[in-house]
CSV table of C-alpha atoms in Angstrom, one decimal:
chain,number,residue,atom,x,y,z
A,224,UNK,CA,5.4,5.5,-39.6
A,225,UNK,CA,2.9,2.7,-39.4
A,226,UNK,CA,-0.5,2.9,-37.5
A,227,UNK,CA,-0.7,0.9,-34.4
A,228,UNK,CA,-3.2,-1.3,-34.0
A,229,UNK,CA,-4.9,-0.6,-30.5
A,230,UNK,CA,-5.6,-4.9,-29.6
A,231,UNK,CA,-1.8,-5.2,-30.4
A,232,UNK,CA,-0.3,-6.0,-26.6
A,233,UNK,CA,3.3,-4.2,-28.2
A,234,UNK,CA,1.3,-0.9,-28.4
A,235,UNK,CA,1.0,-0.8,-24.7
A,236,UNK,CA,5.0,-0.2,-24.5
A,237,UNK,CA,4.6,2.8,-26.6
A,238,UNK,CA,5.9,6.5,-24.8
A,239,UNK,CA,2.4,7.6,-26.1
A,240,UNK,CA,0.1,4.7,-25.1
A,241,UNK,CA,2.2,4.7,-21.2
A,242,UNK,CA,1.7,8.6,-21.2
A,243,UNK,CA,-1.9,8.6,-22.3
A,244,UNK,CA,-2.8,5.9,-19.5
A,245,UNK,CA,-0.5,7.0,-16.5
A,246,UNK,CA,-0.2,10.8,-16.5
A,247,UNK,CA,-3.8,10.7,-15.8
A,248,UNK,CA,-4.0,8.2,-13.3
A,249,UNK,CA,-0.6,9.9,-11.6
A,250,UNK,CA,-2.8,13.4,-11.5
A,251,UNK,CA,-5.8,11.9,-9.7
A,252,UNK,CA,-3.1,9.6,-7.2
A,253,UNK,CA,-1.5,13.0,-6.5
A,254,UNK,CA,-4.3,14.9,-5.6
A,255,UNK,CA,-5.5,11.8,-3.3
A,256,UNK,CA,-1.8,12.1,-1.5
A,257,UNK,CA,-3.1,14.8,-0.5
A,258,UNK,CA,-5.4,14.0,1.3
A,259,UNK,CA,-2.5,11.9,4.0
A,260,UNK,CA,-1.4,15.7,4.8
A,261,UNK,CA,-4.7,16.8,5.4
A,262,UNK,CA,-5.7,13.8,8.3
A,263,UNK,CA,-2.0,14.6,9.2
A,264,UNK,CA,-2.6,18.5,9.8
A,265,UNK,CA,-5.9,17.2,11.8
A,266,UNK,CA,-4.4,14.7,13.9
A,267,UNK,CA,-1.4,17.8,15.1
A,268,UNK,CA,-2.4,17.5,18.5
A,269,UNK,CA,-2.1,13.7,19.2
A,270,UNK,CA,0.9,13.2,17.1
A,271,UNK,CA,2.6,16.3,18.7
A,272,UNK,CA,1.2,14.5,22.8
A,273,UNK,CA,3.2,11.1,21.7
A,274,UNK,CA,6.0,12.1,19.5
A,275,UNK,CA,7.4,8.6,18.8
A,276,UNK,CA,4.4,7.9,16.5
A,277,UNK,CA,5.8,10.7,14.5
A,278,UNK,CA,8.5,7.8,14.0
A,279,UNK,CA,5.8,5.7,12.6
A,280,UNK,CA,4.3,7.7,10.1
A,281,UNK,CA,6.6,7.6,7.1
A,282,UNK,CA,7.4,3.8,7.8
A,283,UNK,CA,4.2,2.7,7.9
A,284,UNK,CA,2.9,4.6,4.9
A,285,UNK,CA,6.1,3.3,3.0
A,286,UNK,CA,5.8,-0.1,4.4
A,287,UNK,CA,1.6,0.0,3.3
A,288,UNK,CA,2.8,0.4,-0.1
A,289,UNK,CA,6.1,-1.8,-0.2
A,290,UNK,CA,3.9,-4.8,0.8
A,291,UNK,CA,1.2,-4.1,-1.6
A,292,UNK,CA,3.9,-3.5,-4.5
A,293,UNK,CA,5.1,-6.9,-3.8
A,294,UNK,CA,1.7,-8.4,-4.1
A,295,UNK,CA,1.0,-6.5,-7.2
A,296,UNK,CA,4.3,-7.4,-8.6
A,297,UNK,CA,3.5,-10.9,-8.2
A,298,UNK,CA,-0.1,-10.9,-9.5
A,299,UNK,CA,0.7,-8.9,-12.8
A,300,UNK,CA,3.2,-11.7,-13.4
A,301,UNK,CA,1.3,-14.4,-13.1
A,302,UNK,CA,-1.3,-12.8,-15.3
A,303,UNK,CA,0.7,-11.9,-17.7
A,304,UNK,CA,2.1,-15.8,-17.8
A,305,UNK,CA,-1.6,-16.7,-17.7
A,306,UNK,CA,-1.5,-18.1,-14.5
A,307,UNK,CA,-3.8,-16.2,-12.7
A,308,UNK,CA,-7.1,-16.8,-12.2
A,309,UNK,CA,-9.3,-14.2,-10.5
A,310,UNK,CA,-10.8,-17.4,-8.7
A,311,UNK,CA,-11.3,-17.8,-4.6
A,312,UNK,CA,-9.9,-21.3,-4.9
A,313,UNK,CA,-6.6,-20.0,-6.5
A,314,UNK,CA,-4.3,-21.7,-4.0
A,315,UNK,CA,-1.5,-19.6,-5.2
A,316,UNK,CA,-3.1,-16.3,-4.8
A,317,UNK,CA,-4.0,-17.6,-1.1
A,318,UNK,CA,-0.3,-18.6,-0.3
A,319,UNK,CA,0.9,-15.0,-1.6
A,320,UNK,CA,-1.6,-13.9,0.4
A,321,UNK,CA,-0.5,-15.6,3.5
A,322,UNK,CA,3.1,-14.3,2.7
A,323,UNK,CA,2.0,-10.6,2.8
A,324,UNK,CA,0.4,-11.0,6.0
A,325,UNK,CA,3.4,-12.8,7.5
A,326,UNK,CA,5.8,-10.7,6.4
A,327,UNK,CA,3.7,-7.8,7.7
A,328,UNK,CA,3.8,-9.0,11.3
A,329,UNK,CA,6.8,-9.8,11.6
A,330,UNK,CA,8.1,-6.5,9.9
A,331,UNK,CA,5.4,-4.5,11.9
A,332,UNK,CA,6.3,-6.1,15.0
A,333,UNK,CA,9.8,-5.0,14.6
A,334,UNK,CA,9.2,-1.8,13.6
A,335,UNK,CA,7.0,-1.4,17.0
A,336,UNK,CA,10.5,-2.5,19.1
A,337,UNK,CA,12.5,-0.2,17.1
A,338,UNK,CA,10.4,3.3,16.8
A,339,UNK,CA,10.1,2.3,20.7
A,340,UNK,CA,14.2,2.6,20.7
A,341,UNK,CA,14.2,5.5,18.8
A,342,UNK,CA,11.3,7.1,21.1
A,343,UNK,CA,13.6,6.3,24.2
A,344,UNK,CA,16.8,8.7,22.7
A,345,UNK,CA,14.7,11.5,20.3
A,346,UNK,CA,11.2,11.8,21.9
A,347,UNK,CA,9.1,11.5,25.1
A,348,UNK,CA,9.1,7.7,25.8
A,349,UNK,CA,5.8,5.9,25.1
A,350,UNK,CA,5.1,2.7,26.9
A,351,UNK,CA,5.8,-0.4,24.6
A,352,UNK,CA,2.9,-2.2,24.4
A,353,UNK,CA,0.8,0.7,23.8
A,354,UNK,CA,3.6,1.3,21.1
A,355,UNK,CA,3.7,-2.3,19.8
A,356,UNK,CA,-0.4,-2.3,20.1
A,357,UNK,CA,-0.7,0.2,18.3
A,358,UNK,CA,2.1,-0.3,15.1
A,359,UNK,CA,0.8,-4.4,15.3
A,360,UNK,CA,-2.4,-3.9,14.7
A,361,UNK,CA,-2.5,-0.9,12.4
A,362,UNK,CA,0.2,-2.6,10.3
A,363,UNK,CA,-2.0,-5.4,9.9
A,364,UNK,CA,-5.1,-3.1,9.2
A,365,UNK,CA,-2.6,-1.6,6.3
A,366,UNK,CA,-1.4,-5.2,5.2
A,367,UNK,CA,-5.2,-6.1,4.5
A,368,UNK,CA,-6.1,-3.1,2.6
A,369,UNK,CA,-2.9,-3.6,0.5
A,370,UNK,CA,-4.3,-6.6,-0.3
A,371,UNK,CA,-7.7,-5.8,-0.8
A,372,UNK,CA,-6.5,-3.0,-2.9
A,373,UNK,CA,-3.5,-5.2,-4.9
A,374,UNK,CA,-6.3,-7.7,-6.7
A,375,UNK,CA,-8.8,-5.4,-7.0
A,376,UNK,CA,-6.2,-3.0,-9.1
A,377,UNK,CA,-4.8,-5.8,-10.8
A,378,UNK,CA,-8.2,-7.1,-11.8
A,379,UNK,CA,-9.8,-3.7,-12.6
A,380,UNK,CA,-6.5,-2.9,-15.2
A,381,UNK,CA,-6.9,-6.6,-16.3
A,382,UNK,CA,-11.0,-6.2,-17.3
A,383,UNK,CA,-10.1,-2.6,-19.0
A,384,UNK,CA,-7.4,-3.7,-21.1
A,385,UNK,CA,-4.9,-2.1,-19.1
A,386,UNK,CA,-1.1,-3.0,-18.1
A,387,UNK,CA,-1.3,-3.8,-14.7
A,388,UNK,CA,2.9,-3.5,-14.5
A,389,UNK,CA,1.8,0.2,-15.6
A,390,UNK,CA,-1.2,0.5,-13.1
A,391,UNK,CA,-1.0,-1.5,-10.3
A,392,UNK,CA,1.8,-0.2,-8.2
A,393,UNK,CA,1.2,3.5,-8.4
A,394,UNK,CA,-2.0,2.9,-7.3
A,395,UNK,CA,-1.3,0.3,-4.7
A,396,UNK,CA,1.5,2.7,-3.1
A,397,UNK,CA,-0.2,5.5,-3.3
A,398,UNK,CA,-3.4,4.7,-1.8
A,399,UNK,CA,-1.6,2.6,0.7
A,400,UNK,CA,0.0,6.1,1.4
A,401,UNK,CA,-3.3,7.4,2.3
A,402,UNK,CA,-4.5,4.6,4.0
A,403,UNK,CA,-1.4,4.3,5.9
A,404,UNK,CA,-1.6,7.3,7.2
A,405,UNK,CA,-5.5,7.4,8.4
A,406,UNK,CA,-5.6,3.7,9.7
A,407,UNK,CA,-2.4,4.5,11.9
A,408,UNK,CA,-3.9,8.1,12.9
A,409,UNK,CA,-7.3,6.4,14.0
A,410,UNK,CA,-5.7,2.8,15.6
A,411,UNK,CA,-3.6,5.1,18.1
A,412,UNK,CA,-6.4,7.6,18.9
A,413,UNK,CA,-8.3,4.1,20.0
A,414,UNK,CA,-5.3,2.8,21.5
A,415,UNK,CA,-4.6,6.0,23.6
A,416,UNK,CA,-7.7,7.0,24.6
């Protein structure tokens, strides 16, 4: 078996070369999920007063991360078709940008009407604009973290000679997962007190 040369970008799709960089990434990612069941376990008290937020919780940490994984997705393409520039005046990056945050309020304003539905046949009702208030503004919250948190892992793998299509995502989602759950947890304690 030939030696692989470490610069040579085909060595990156090795099992060994996507073991050695992910398992311990994955470890470190698992311990920080975590830390959502924690702030979860803390908040008991207000989730189990307004039960229809307990509708909220798995959406909005899987919607964090979905919209995050997009933007990673995108940016790891266009850097791996060297179109990419890690540039403020990248008009591109802006206008994916813009998508994300689009898409996240018009998905998070939906999701505000339906949890309210669901609230209405499966929990104690909550009053809608509290409801909508309160999924609005800490999807948005999420939606600018997953951001935040989609350039900054694509351009951390990038500078470290890393795959982003390896990297980005799992850390994107899983953080997002975190984050998710703390910025939802902290935007309806303001919200309802």
């Amino acid at each position: 078996m030939a030696a692989t040369d470490p610069d040579d970008p085909s060595d990156t799709w090795s099992i060994r070369s996507i073991v050695a960089t992910m398992f311990p990434i994955l470890i470190a990612l698992s311990i920080l999920e975590m830390g959502s069941g924690y702030v979860l376990e803390e908040l008991e008290e207000t989730y189990l007063a307004n039960p229809t937020l307990l509708v909220l919780v798995p959406v909005m940490i899987g919607m964090g991360g979905n919209l995050g994984a997009i933007l990673s997705s995108r940016l790891s393409t266009r850097l791996h078709l060297g179109l990419l520039e890690f540039d403020p005046r990248d008009e591109v990056l802006w206008t994916n940008v813009a998508a994300i945050l689009g898409l996240a309020a018009t998905i998070f304003t939906a999701l505000g009407i339906v949890a309210w539905l669901v609230g209405q046949f499966i929990a104690e009702p909550m009053a809608l604009l509290d409801l909508m208030l309160i999924s609005v503004v800490s999807g948005m919250v999420l939606a600018g973290l997953a951001i935040v948190l989609s350039v900054l892992a694509t351009y951390v793998s990038y500078t470290q000679g890393l795959d982003p299509d390896d990297t980005t995502i799992p850390v994107v989602t899983n953080v997002c997962d975190i984050l998710g759950v703390i910025v939802l947890s902290g935007v309806a304690i303001v919200v309802l007190n």
